Every structure is written in structure tokens, then in C-alpha cells.
PDB file of C-alpha atoms in Angstrom:
ATOM      1  CA  MET K 246       0.000   0.000   0.000  1.00 49.00           C
ATOM      2  CA  TYR K 247       2.827   2.383   0.917  1.00 43.00           C
ATOM      3  CA  HIS K 248       4.635   1.737  -2.366  1.00 45.00           C
ATOM      4  CA  GLN K 249       1.419   2.313  -4.321  1.00 49.00           C
ATOM      5  CA  LYS K 250       0.878   5.661  -2.620  1.00 46.00           C
ATOM      6  CA  LEU K 251       4.526   6.574  -3.270  1.00 43.00           C
ATOM      7  CA  ASN K 252       4.178   5.723  -6.972  1.00 51.00           C
ATOM      8  CA  VAL K 253       0.997   7.816  -7.226  1.00 44.00           C
ATOM      9  CA  MET K 254       2.760  10.723  -5.547  1.00 49.00           C
ATOM     10  CA  ARG K 255       5.743  10.391  -7.883  1.00 50.00           C
ATOM     11  CA  LYS K 256       3.456  10.343 -10.931  1.00 46.00           C
ATOM     12  CA  SER K 257       1.554  13.360  -9.646  1.00 50.00           C
ATOM     13  CA  VAL K 258       4.751  15.306  -9.051  1.00 45.00           C
ATOM     14  CA  LEU K 259       6.061  14.330 -12.492  1.00 46.00           C
ATOM     15  CA  LEU K 260       2.808  15.435 -14.135  1.00 43.00           C
ATOM     16  CA  ILE K 261       2.900  18.774 -12.324  1.00 46.00           C
ATOM     17  CA  MET K 262       6.517  19.299 -13.387  1.00 47.00           C
ATOM     18  CA  MET K 263       5.667  18.471 -17.009  1.00 46.00           C
ATOM     19  CA  LEU K 264       2.702  20.858 -17.016  1.00 44.00           C
ATOM     20  CA  PHE K 265       4.867  23.554 -15.468  1.00 45.00           C
ATOM     21  CA  ALA K 266       7.561  23.017 -18.100  1.00 45.00           C
ATOM     22  CA  VAL K 267       5.020  23.214 -20.936  1.00 41.00           C
ATOM     23  CA  SER K 268       3.540  26.344 -19.413  1.00 47.00           C
ATOM     24  CA  MET K 269       6.946  27.988 -19.107  1.00 43.00           C
ATOM     25  CA  ALA K 270       7.814  27.080 -22.704  1.00 45.00           C
ATOM     26  CA  ALA K 271       4.539  28.529 -23.951  1.00 47.00           C
ATOM     27  CA  ASN K 272       5.045  31.701 -21.942  1.00 51.00           C
ATOM     28  CA  ALA K 273       8.547  32.071 -23.368  1.00 53.00           C
ATOM     29  CA  GLN K 274       7.242  32.153 -26.936  1.00 68.00           C
ATOM     30  CA  LYS K 275       6.378  35.405 -28.665  1.00 86.00           C
ATOM     31  CA  PHE K 276       3.245  35.568 -30.787  1.00 85.00           C
ATOM     32  CA  ALA K 277       1.795  38.159 -33.121  1.00 91.00           C
ATOM     33  CA  LEU K 278      -1.179  38.553 -35.429  1.00 91.00           C
ATOM     34  CA  ILE K 279      -1.599  40.065 -38.865  1.00 92.00           C
ATOM     35  CA  ASP K 280      -4.710  40.688 -40.940  1.00 91.00           C
ATOM     36  CA  THR K 281      -3.870  40.150 -44.605  1.00 92.00           C
ATOM     37  CA  GLU K 282      -7.276  41.445 -45.704  1.00 92.00           C
ATOM     38  CA  TYR K 283      -6.593  44.729 -43.920  1.00 89.00           C
ATOM     39  CA  ILE K 284      -3.057  44.870 -45.309  1.00 91.00           C
ATOM     40  CA  MET K 285      -4.192  44.224 -48.881  1.00 92.00           C
ATOM     41  CA  LYS K 286      -6.924  46.882 -48.597  1.00 87.00           C
ATOM     42  CA  ASN K 287      -4.270  49.436 -47.676  1.00 84.00           C
ATOM     43  CA  ILE K 288      -1.960  48.622 -50.594  1.00 88.00           C
ATOM     44  CA  PRO K 289      -2.989  50.637 -53.700  1.00 83.00           C
ATOM     45  CA  ALA K 290      -1.475  48.093 -56.091  1.00 88.00           C
ATOM     46  CA  ALA K 291      -3.532  45.315 -54.486  1.00 90.00           C
ATOM     47  CA  GLN K 292      -6.721  47.355 -54.797  1.00 88.00           C
ATOM     48  CA  SER K 293      -5.958  48.079 -58.442  1.00 89.00           C
ATOM     49  CA  ALA K 294      -5.255  44.377 -59.053  1.00 92.00           C
ATOM     50  CA  ASN K 295      -8.549  43.362 -57.432  1.00 92.00           C
ATOM     51  CA  GLU K 296     -10.446  45.853 -59.577  1.00 92.00           C
ATOM     52  CA  GLN K 297      -8.793  44.504 -62.730  1.00 94.00           C
ATOM     53  CA  MET K 298      -9.640  40.940 -61.747  1.00 95.00           C
ATOM     54  CA  GLN K 299     -13.251  41.858 -60.986  1.00 95.00           C
ATOM     55  CA  GLU K 300     -13.609  43.519 -64.386  1.00 96.00           C
ATOM     56  CA  ALA K 301     -12.032  40.517 -66.111  1.00 96.00           C
ATOM     57  CA  THR K 302     -14.303  38.133 -64.177  1.00 97.00           C
ATOM     58  CA  LYS K 303     -17.408  40.006 -65.328  1.00 97.00           C
ATOM     59  CA  LYS K 304     -16.193  40.038 -68.926  1.00 97.00           C
ATOM     60  CA  TYR K 305     -15.288  36.341 -68.964  1.00 97.00           C
ATOM     61  CA  GLN K 306     -18.521  35.334 -67.201  1.00 97.00           C
ATOM     62  CA  SER K 307     -20.538  37.329 -69.746  1.00 97.00           C
ATOM     63  CA  GLU K 308     -18.833  35.531 -72.639  1.00 96.00           C
ATOM     64  CA  VAL K 309     -19.369  32.095 -71.093  1.00 96.00           C
ATOM     65  CA  GLU K 310     -23.026  32.826 -70.354  1.00 96.00           C
ATOM     66  CA  ALA K 311     -23.596  34.114 -73.896  1.00 96.00           C
ATOM     67  CA  LEU K 312     -22.224  30.888 -75.370  1.00 96.00           C
ATOM     68  CA  ALA K 313     -24.257  28.767 -72.946  1.00 95.00           C
ATOM     69  CA  LYS K 314     -27.413  30.677 -73.903  1.00 96.00           C
ATOM     70  CA  GLU K 315     -26.712  30.004 -77.568  1.00 96.00           C
ATOM     71  CA  ALA K 316     -26.524  26.284 -76.814  1.00 95.00           C
ATOM     72  CA  GLN K 317     -29.753  26.490 -74.797  1.00 95.00           C
ATOM     73  CA  LYS K 318     -31.508  28.354 -77.630  1.00 96.00           C
ATOM     74  CA  MET K 319     -30.347  25.762 -80.151  1.00 95.00           C
ATOM     75  CA  PHE K 320     -31.722  22.981 -77.968  1.00 95.00           C
ATOM     76  CA  GLN K 321     -35.075  24.739 -77.510  1.00 95.00           C
ATOM     77  CA  ASP K 322     -35.375  25.291 -81.260  1.00 94.00           C
ATOM     78  CA  TYR K 323     -34.487  21.656 -81.843  1.00 93.00           C
ATOM     79  CA  GLN K 324     -37.211  20.496 -79.454  1.00 93.00           C
ATOM     80  CA  ALA K 325     -39.771  22.682 -81.191  1.00 93.00           C
ATOM     81  CA  LYS K 326     -38.860  21.427 -84.684  1.00 92.00           C
ATOM     82  CA  SER K 327     -37.731  17.863 -83.991  1.00 91.00           C
ATOM     83  CA  SER K 328     -41.006  16.330 -85.229  1.00 91.00           C
ATOM     84  CA  THR K 329     -40.431  17.864 -88.669  1.00 92.00           C
ATOM     85  CA  LEU K 330     -36.781  16.876 -88.997  1.00 91.00           C
ATOM     86  CA  SER K 331     -35.412  13.825 -90.733  1.00 93.00           C
ATOM     87  CA  ALA K 332     -33.105  11.424 -88.905  1.00 93.00           C
ATOM     88  CA  ALA K 333     -30.068  12.933 -90.627  1.00 94.00           C
ATOM     89  CA  GLN K 334     -31.166  16.468 -89.741  1.00 94.00           C
ATOM     90  CA  LYS K 335     -31.718  15.471 -86.119  1.00 93.00           C
ATOM     91  CA  THR K 336     -28.264  13.954 -85.890  1.00 95.00           C
ATOM     92  CA  LYS K 337     -26.681  17.040 -87.452  1.00 95.00           C
ATOM     93  CA  THR K 338     -28.565  19.409 -85.114  1.00 94.00           C
ATOM     94  CA  GLU K 339     -27.789  17.321 -82.035  1.00 94.00           C
ATOM     95  CA  ASP K 340     -24.085  17.283 -82.938  1.00 96.00           C
ATOM     96  CA  ALA K 341     -24.143  21.070 -83.342  1.00 95.00           C
ATOM     97  CA  ILE K 342     -25.767  21.494 -79.916  1.00 95.00           C
ATOM     98  CA  VAL K 343     -23.240  19.197 -78.251  1.00 96.00           C
ATOM     99  CA  ALA K 344     -20.392  21.068 -79.953  1.00 96.00           C
ATOM    100  CA  LYS K 345     -21.751  24.398 -78.721  1.00 95.00           C
ATOM    101  CA  GLU K 346     -22.089  23.056 -75.156  1.00 95.00           C
ATOM    102  CA  LYS K 347     -18.537  21.735 -75.291  1.00 96.00           C
ATOM    103  CA  ALA K 348     -17.340  25.108 -76.554  1.00 96.00           C
ATOM    104  CA  ALA K 349     -19.031  26.847 -73.620  1.00 95.00           C
ATOM    105  CA  ALA K 350     -17.477  24.404 -71.145  1.00 96.00           C
ATOM    106  CA  GLU K 351     -14.046  24.794 -72.758  1.00 97.00           C
ATOM    107  CA  LEU K 352     -14.298  28.586 -72.664  1.00 96.00           C
ATOM    108  CA  LYS K 353     -15.239  28.436 -68.977  1.00 96.00           C
ATOM    109  CA  ARG K 354     -12.247  26.192 -68.283  1.00 97.00           C
ATOM    110  CA  ASN K 355      -9.918  28.524 -70.219  1.00 97.00           C
ATOM    111  CA  TYR K 356     -11.069  31.495 -68.189  1.00 97.00           C
ATOM    112  CA  PHE K 357     -11.775  30.070 -64.733  1.00 96.00           C
ATOM    113  CA  GLY K 358      -9.809  26.803 -64.606  1.00 96.00           C
ATOM    114  CA  PRO K 359      -6.687  26.195 -62.458  1.00 94.00           C
ATOM    115  CA  GLU K 360      -4.482  27.284 -65.366  1.00 95.00           C
ATOM    116  CA  GLY K 361      -6.995  29.712 -66.882  1.00 96.00           C
ATOM    117  CA  GLU K 362      -6.733  33.404 -67.618  1.00 96.00           C
ATOM    118  CA  LEU K 363      -7.896  34.497 -64.156  1.00 96.00           C
ATOM    119  CA  ALA K 364      -5.316  32.252 -62.473  1.00 96.00           C
ATOM    120  CA  LYS K 365      -2.606  33.719 -64.714  1.00 96.00           C
ATOM    121  CA  MET K 366      -3.789  37.232 -63.934  1.00 95.00           C
ATOM    122  CA  ARG K 367      -3.724  36.471 -60.220  1.00 95.00           C
ATOM    123  CA  ASP K 368      -0.174  35.106 -60.489  1.00 95.00           C
ATOM    124  CA  LYS K 369       0.878  38.251 -62.314  1.00 94.00           C
ATOM    125  CA  LEU K 370      -0.883  40.872 -60.193  1.00 93.00           C
ATOM    126  CA  ILE K 371      -1.601  39.433 -56.732  1.00 94.00           C
ATOM    127  CA  THR K 372       1.110  36.849 -56.063  1.00 95.00           C
ATOM    128  CA  PRO K 373       4.023  39.354 -56.168  1.00 94.00           C
ATOM    129  CA  ILE K 374       2.238  41.526 -53.574  1.00 94.00           C
ATOM    130  CA  GLN K 375       1.604  38.493 -51.367  1.00 94.00           C
ATOM    131  CA  ASP K 376       5.279  37.547 -51.696  1.00 95.00           C
ATOM    132  CA  ASP K 377       6.298  41.047 -50.577  1.00 95.00           C
ATOM    133  CA  ILE K 378       3.975  40.770 -47.568  1.00 95.00           C
ATOM    134  CA  TYR K 379       5.490  37.407 -46.655  1.00 95.00           C
ATOM    135  CA  GLU K 380       9.021  38.814 -46.845  1.00 96.00           C
ATOM    136  CA  ALA K 381       8.005  41.774 -44.657  1.00 95.00           C
ATOM    137  CA  VAL K 382       6.413  39.409 -42.116  1.00 95.00           C
ATOM    138  CA  LYS K 383       9.527  37.253 -42.139  1.00 95.00           C
ATOM    139  CA  ALA K 384      11.829  40.255 -41.643  1.00 95.00           C
ATOM    140  CA  ILE K 385       9.782  41.665 -38.752  1.00 94.00           C
ATOM    141  CA  SER K 386       9.543  38.195 -37.195  1.00 93.00           C
ATOM    142  CA  GLN K 387      13.324  37.898 -37.222  1.00 93.00           C
ATOM    143  CA  GLN K 388      13.749  41.482 -36.010  1.00 92.00           C
ATOM    144  CA  HIS K 389      11.471  41.071 -32.982  1.00 91.00           C
ATOM    145  CA  GLY K 390      12.040  37.380 -32.337  1.00 92.00           C
ATOM    146  CA  TYR K 391       8.492  36.182 -32.957  1.00 92.00           C
ATOM    147  CA  ASP K 392       8.049  32.409 -32.780  1.00 90.00           C
ATOM    148  CA  LEU K 393       4.659  32.462 -34.473  1.00 90.00           C
ATOM    149  CA  ILE K 394       2.701  34.979 -36.570  1.00 91.00           C
ATOM    150  CA  ILE K 395      -0.936  34.096 -37.313  1.00 90.00           C
ATOM    151  CA  ASP K 396      -3.099  35.540 -40.063  1.00 90.00           C
ATOM    152  CA  ARG K 397      -6.410  36.354 -38.393  1.00 85.00           C
ATOM    153  CA  ALA K 398      -8.050  36.679 -41.836  1.00 84.00           C
ATOM    154  CA  SER K 399      -7.702  32.920 -42.346  1.00 82.00           C
ATOM    155  CA  ALA K 400      -7.521  31.674 -38.741  1.00 73.00           C
ATOM    156  CA  THR K 401     -11.211  30.963 -38.103  1.00 73.00           C
ATOM    157  CA  GLY K 402     -10.480  29.612 -34.625  1.00 74.00           C
ATOM    158  CA  ILE K 403      -9.562  33.040 -33.230  1.00 78.00           C
ATOM    159  CA  ILE K 404     -12.449  34.415 -31.159  1.00 77.00           C
ATOM    160  CA  PHE K 405     -10.636  37.350 -29.550  1.00 80.00           C
ATOM    161  CA  ALA K 406      -7.129  38.751 -29.694  1.00 78.00           C
ATOM    162  CA  ASN K 407      -5.646  41.730 -27.910  1.00 81.00           C
ATOM    163  CA  PRO K 408      -5.093  44.527 -30.476  1.00 81.00           C
ATOM    164  CA  ARG K 409      -1.631  45.146 -29.055  1.00 83.00           C
ATOM    165  CA  ILE K 410      -0.300  41.946 -30.701  1.00 88.00           C
ATOM    166  CA  ASP K 411      -1.664  42.867 -34.155  1.00 89.00           C
ATOM    167  CA  ILE K 412       1.319  44.015 -36.241  1.00 90.00           C
ATOM    168  CA  SER K 413      -0.543  44.646 -39.504  1.00 90.00           C
ATOM    169  CA  ASP K 414       0.323  48.363 -39.489  1.00 86.00           C
ATOM    170  CA  GLU K 415       3.955  47.509 -38.873  1.00 89.00           C
ATOM    171  CA  ILE K 416       3.886  45.269 -41.949  1.00 92.00           C
ATOM    172  CA  LEU K 417       2.496  48.158 -43.999  1.00 90.00           C
ATOM    173  CA  ARG K 418       5.243  50.439 -42.685  1.00 86.00           C
ATOM    174  CA  LYS K 419       7.840  47.826 -43.573  1.00 89.00           C
ATOM    175  CA  LEU K 420       6.436  47.756 -47.114  1.00 89.00           C
ATOM    176  CA  GLY K 421       6.662  51.546 -47.249  1.00 82.00           C
ATOM    177  CA  TYR K 422       2.971  52.303 -47.702  1.00 80.00           C
ATOM    178  CA  SER K 423       2.616  54.218 -44.446  1.00 74.00           C
ATOM    179  CA  LYS K 424       5.495  56.461 -45.510  1.00 69.00           C
ATOM    180  CA  LYS K 425       3.952  57.086 -48.933  1.00 70.00           C
ATOM    181  CA  LEU K 426       0.632  58.035 -47.362  1.00 71.00           C
ATOM    182  CA  LEU K 427       2.257  60.383 -44.841  1.00 75.00           C
ATOM    183  CA  GLU K 428       4.284  62.079 -47.556  1.00 75.00           C
ATOM    184  CA  SER K 429       1.110  62.697 -49.567  1.00 77.00           C
ATOM    185  CA  ILE K 430      -0.804  64.295 -46.658  1.00 77.00           C
ATOM    186  CA  PRO K 431       0.081  67.942 -47.486  1.00 77.00           C
ATOM    187  CA  THR K 432      -1.318  67.543 -50.996  1.00 81.00           C
ATOM    188  CA  ILE K 433      -4.435  65.731 -49.752  1.00 80.00           C
ATOM    189  CA  LEU K 434      -5.148  68.384 -47.104  1.00 80.00           C
ATOM    190  CA  LYS K 435      -4.641  71.202 -49.584  1.00 81.00           C
ATOM    191  CA  ASP K 436      -6.988  69.595 -52.114  1.00 85.00           C
ATOM    192  CA  LEU K 437      -9.653  69.180 -49.422  1.00 86.00           C
ATOM    193  CA  GLY K 438      -9.261  72.742 -48.217  1.00 87.00           C
ATOM    194  CA  TYR K 439      -7.824  71.909 -44.777  1.00 87.00           C
ATOM    195  CA  ASP K 440      -4.643  73.221 -43.186  1.00 86.00           C
ATOM    196  CA  THR K 441      -4.582  71.156 -39.960  1.00 88.00           C
ATOM    197  CA  LEU K 442      -4.824  67.441 -39.163  1.00 86.00           C
ATOM    198  CA  TYR K 443      -4.863  65.687 -35.767  1.00 88.00           C
ATOM    199  CA  LEU K 444      -3.725  62.107 -35.189  1.00 86.00           C
ATOM    200  CA  HIS K 445      -4.353  59.713 -32.277  1.00 85.00           C
ATOM    201  CA  THR K 446      -1.846  56.839 -32.418  1.00 83.00           C
ATOM    202  CA  LYS K 447      -0.168  54.051 -30.463  1.00 75.00           C
ATOM    203  CA  LEU K 448       3.048  54.688 -32.398  1.00 72.00           C
ATOM    204  CA  ASN K 449       5.230  56.984 -30.361  1.00 71.00           C
ATOM    205  CA  ASP K 450       8.078  58.977 -31.938  1.00 73.00           C
ATOM    206  CA  TYR K 451       7.343  57.602 -35.428  1.00 74.00           C
ATOM    207  CA  TYR K 452       5.486  60.525 -37.008  1.00 80.00           C
ATOM    208  CA  ASP K 453       7.954  63.188 -35.846  1.00 81.00           C
ATOM    209  CA  LYS K 454      10.226  62.522 -38.826  1.00 76.00           C
ATOM    210  CA  PHE K 455       7.356  63.293 -41.216  1.00 78.00           C
ATOM    211  CA  GLY K 456       6.706  66.793 -39.882  1.00 82.00           C
ATOM    212  CA  TRP K 457       4.106  65.915 -37.237  1.00 86.00           C
ATOM    213  CA  LYS K 458       4.273  67.662 -33.839  1.00 89.00           C
ATOM    214  CA  LYS K 459       3.450  65.724 -30.683  1.00 91.00           C
ATOM    215  CA  LEU K 460       0.931  67.519 -28.497  1.00 91.00           C
ATOM    216  CA  MET K 461       0.718  65.009 -25.649  1.00 90.00           C
ATOM    217  CA  SER K 462       1.172  61.371 -24.611  1.00 89.00           C
ATOM    218  CA  PHE K 463      -0.878  59.303 -22.174  1.00 88.00           C
ATOM    219  CA  ILE K 464      -1.450  55.711 -21.035  1.00 87.00           C
ATOM    220  CA  LYS K 465      -4.954  54.217 -21.022  1.00 79.00           C
ATOM    221  CA  ASP K 466      -6.344  51.400 -18.864  1.00 79.00           C
ATOM    222  CA  ASP K 467      -4.950  48.769 -21.244  1.00 73.00           C
ATOM    223  CA  GLY K 468      -1.419  49.915 -20.415  1.00 76.00           C
ATOM    224  CA  ILE K 469      -0.608  51.065 -23.945  1.00 76.00           C
ATOM    225  CA  LYS K 470       1.022  54.448 -24.407  1.00 82.00           C
ATOM    226  CA  ARG K 471      -0.696  56.695 -26.939  1.00 85.00           C
ATOM    227  CA  SER K 472       0.106  60.094 -28.400  1.00 89.00           C
ATOM    228  CA  ILE K 473      -1.780  62.984 -29.986  1.00 91.00           C
ATOM    229  CA  TYR K 474      -0.064  64.599 -32.980  1.00 91.00           C
ATOM    230  CA  ILE K 475      -0.866  67.665 -35.081  1.00 90.00           C
ATOM    231  CA  PHE K 476       0.146  68.426 -38.658  1.00 87.00           C
ATOM    232  CA  LYS K 477      -0.093  71.876 -40.238  1.00 84.00           C
ATOM    233  CA  ILE K 478       0.587  72.817 -43.851  1.00 77.00           C
TER     234      ILE K 478
END
């Protein structure tokens, strides 16, 4: 009985030590989130690419539907006239209908198939942008020592995540899009008829180099330091 109790105690202690070790390992890891949908929406080239693909999709779909309607019309006409057609005429008409249906299916495959025109367009317009995003994520991961970066746009299991671990804006800055936007602000303000712009941000000491003046800094209940900036033309 004593030995049994001792073995149980040893197993319990071992289990506790293992759980503690796993917990410490997990706590030692650094995690971050990105939102690729948000990132893509803030990249002008990606927006332009999406618009081009949407226009091409509509055009291709219209062509496929037109050909399919031709095949449908041929079949309806055939049904209406079949009683007056000879066997040879029926065979000829049926072959023409089948050929038209095959043409519609082939056109659809050429446009929307795995190696179709839309796939080629995506490889040409979207894939290079996605590759740049990946390289930016990789560089920031190495810079900050992240063990894991999750894309919340595709991670359906995420119910809630603290905004402080979302580095999507940092990815955009790494790609240079934040800089381009900031440099264009004077022109945008002038066109809109404004001469002053205020900014509330979690990025401290970043906007100073772009001509922004810090008015104040403060820390909210979540422990994150924020700053208020002003920009005048």
C-alpha cells in the first residue's frame, strides 16, 4: 500500500513538473497577429489588381453565359422542330448542340480553370504583392524574435485577440505604404481645403520625422502608451 501511494505521488509530481515546463515554454514564446485582408486593402497596387480581376471576371462570365445561352436556344429550337426533322437532320442538329455546349465548357475552363486566364492574372498581379507581404512578415519576425505569426483573416479559430499583438500596421510600414501616405498628406489636405490634421496613435516617436508635432502622450487602462499629434501645412 505504501509503495502504491509513493508511486501515485511520484506520478503526480512528475505530471505537475511536465505541465509547469510546458507552461513555461509557452510563456517564453512570442506571438503576433496580422490581418492580410486589412493589409491588402491598404496597398494601392492590391486594390488596383482586385479591380482589374473583378472587371475581367465580369467580362469572362458574360462571354461564357452568352455561349451557354446560344446552346440552350439551339436545344429549344431543336425540341420545337424535332417532329419535322429527318433522322439525318436530327443527328446534325444534335451534334451542333453538343459542340456548342462543349465550346461553352471549354471557354469556362480557359477562363476560370486552375491554369486559366484568371489564375494567370492572379499570379501576375496578386502573387508578387503576397510575396512582398510574406518577406516583410519574415523580416519583422526575425527582427522582434516572434516564434509564431498568425493571419487572423484565415484563422477561423480566433475568437478574440488583444489589439496590441496585431502588427498589420507595422507590416504596412515595412512595405513603405505608411510612408507614402504620410508624404502625400500635405497635398491631400490642400486639395480638401484643410490646413490642420490631428492624429491619435499608439506609435510613439514615429510621425515626428514626417513633420508631425506631438501635443501630448498618455497611457490608457490597457497599459498602452498613446500620443496625440498635429500636422499643419
